[in-house]
Coordinates of C-alpha atoms in Angstrom, one line a residue:
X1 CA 142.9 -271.5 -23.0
X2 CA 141.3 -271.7 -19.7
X3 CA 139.7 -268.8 -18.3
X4 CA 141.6 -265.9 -15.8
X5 CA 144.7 -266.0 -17.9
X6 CA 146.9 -262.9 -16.7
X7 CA 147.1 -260.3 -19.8
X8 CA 151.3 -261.8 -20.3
X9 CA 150.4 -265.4 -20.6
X10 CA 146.9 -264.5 -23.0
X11 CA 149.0 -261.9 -25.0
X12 CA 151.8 -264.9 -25.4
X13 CA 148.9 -267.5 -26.2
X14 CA 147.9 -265.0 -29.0
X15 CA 150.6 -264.4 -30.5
X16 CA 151.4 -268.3 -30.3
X17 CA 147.8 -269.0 -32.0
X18 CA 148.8 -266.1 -34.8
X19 CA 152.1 -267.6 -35.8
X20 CA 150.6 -271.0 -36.0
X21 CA 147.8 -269.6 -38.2
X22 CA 144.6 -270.9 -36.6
X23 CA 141.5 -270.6 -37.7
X24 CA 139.3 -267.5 -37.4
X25 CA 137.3 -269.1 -35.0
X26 CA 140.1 -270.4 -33.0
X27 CA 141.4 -266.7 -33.3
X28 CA 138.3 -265.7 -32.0
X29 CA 138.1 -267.5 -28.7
X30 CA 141.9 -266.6 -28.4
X31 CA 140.8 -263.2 -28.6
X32 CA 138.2 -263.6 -26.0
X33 CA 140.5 -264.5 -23.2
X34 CA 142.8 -261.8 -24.6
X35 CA 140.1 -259.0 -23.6
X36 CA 139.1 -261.0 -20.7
X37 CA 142.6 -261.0 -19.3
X38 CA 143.1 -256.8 -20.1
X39 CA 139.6 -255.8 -18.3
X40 CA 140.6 -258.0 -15.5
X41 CA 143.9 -256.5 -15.5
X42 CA 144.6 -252.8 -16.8
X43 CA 147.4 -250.7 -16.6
X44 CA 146.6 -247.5 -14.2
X45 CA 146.1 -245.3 -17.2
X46 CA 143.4 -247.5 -18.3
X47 CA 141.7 -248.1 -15.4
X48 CA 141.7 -243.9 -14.9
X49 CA 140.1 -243.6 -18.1
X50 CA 137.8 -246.0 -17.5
X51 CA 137.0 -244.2 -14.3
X52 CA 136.8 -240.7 -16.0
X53 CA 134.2 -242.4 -18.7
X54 CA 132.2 -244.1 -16.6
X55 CA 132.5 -241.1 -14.0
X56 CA 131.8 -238.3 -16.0
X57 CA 130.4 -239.8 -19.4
X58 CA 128.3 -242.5 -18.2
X59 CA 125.4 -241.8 -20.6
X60 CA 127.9 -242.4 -23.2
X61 CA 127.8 -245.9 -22.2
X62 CA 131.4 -247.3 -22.3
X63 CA 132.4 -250.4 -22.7
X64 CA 135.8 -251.7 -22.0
X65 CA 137.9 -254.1 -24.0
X66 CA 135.6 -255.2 -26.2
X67 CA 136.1 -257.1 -29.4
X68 CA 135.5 -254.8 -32.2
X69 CA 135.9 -255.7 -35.9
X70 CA 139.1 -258.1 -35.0
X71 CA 140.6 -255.4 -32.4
X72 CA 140.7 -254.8 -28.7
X73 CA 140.0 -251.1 -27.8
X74 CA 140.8 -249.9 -24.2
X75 CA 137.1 -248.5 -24.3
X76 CA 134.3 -248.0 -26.9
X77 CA 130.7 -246.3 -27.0
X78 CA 128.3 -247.5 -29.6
X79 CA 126.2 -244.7 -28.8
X80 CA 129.1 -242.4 -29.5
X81 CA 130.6 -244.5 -32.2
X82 CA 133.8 -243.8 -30.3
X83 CA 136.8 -245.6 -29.1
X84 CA 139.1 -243.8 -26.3
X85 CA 142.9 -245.6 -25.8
X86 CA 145.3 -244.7 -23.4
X87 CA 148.8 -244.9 -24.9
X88 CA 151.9 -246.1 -23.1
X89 CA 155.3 -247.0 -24.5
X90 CA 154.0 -249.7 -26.5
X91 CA 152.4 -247.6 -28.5
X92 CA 155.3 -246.1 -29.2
X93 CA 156.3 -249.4 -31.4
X94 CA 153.1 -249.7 -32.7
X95 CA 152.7 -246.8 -34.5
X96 CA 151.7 -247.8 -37.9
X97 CA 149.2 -250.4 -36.7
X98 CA 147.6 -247.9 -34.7
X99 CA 147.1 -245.5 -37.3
X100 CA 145.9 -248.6 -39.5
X101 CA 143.6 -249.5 -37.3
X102 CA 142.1 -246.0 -36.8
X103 CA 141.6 -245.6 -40.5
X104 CA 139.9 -249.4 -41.0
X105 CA 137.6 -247.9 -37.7
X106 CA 136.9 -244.5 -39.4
X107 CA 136.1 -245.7 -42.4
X108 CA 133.3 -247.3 -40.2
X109 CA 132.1 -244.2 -39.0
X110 CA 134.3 -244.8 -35.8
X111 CA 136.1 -242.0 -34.3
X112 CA 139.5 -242.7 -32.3
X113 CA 140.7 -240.4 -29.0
X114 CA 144.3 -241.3 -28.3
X115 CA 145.4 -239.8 -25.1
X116 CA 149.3 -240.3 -23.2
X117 CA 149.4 -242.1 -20.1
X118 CA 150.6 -239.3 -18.6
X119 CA 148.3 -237.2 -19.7
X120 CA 145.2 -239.4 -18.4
X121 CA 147.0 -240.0 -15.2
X122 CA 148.2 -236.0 -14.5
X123 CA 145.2 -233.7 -16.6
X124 CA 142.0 -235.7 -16.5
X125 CA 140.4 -232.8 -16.7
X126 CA 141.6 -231.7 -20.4
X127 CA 140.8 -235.8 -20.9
X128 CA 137.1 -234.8 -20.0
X129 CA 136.8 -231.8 -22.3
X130 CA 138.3 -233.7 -24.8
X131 CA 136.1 -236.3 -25.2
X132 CA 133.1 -233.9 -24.7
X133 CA 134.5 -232.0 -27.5
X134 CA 134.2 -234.5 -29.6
X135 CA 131.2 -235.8 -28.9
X136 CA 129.3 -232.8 -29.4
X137 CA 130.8 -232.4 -33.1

């Protein structure tokens, strides 16, 4: 893959690469451009959260779309051992591996905050406390 792929052509790419079971390590760099391609290119929700984190949470230290254990959060704190992800309709088809992949990151001591586009986008506010909330538990 060359680099600066838009998110559509490195989403197809992957799921290309998956179907035509590559290696890991071919998986990997497949992966790479995948996260490249979604930082360089998030959807409004996304980039608000990554706004409010970074605004309001910096010494939280987020990081966003990071490989982590095989997945590609929206954002992540290592400090906070916390993933935040802004859910839009594709999450609404994705249900199941969501809630897989929360439970393979809890059972890593890695605590998931799912929040609704629209709720990022029209109550960043409750988004804050949210997040704040959790932190401090």
């Amino acid at each position: 893959m060359r680099h600066g792929l838009c998110f559509r052509d490195a989403r197809i790419q992957f799921d290309e690469a998956k179907a035509a079971g590559r290696s890991k390590t071919a998986m990997r760099k497949v992966k790479r451009e995948l996260a490249y391609a979604m930082r360089r290119d998030p959807t409004p929700a996304e980039a608000a959260l990554k706004e409010l984190a970074w605004r309001w949470l910096s010494r939280l230290k987020f990081k966003s779309q990071v490989i982590l254990h095989g997945y590609i959060p929206d954002l992540y704190s290592q400090r906070a051992k916390l993933i935040l992800e802004a859910d839009g309709p594709v999450h609404q088809s994705r249900i199941a591996y969501d809630a897989h992949r929360d439970a393979m990151m809890a059972r890593r001591g890695i605590w998931t905050l799912r929040f609704s586009n629209q709720q990022i986008l029209n109550d960043p506010e409750s988004v804050v406390e949210a997040i704040r909330a959790a932190v401090a538990r």
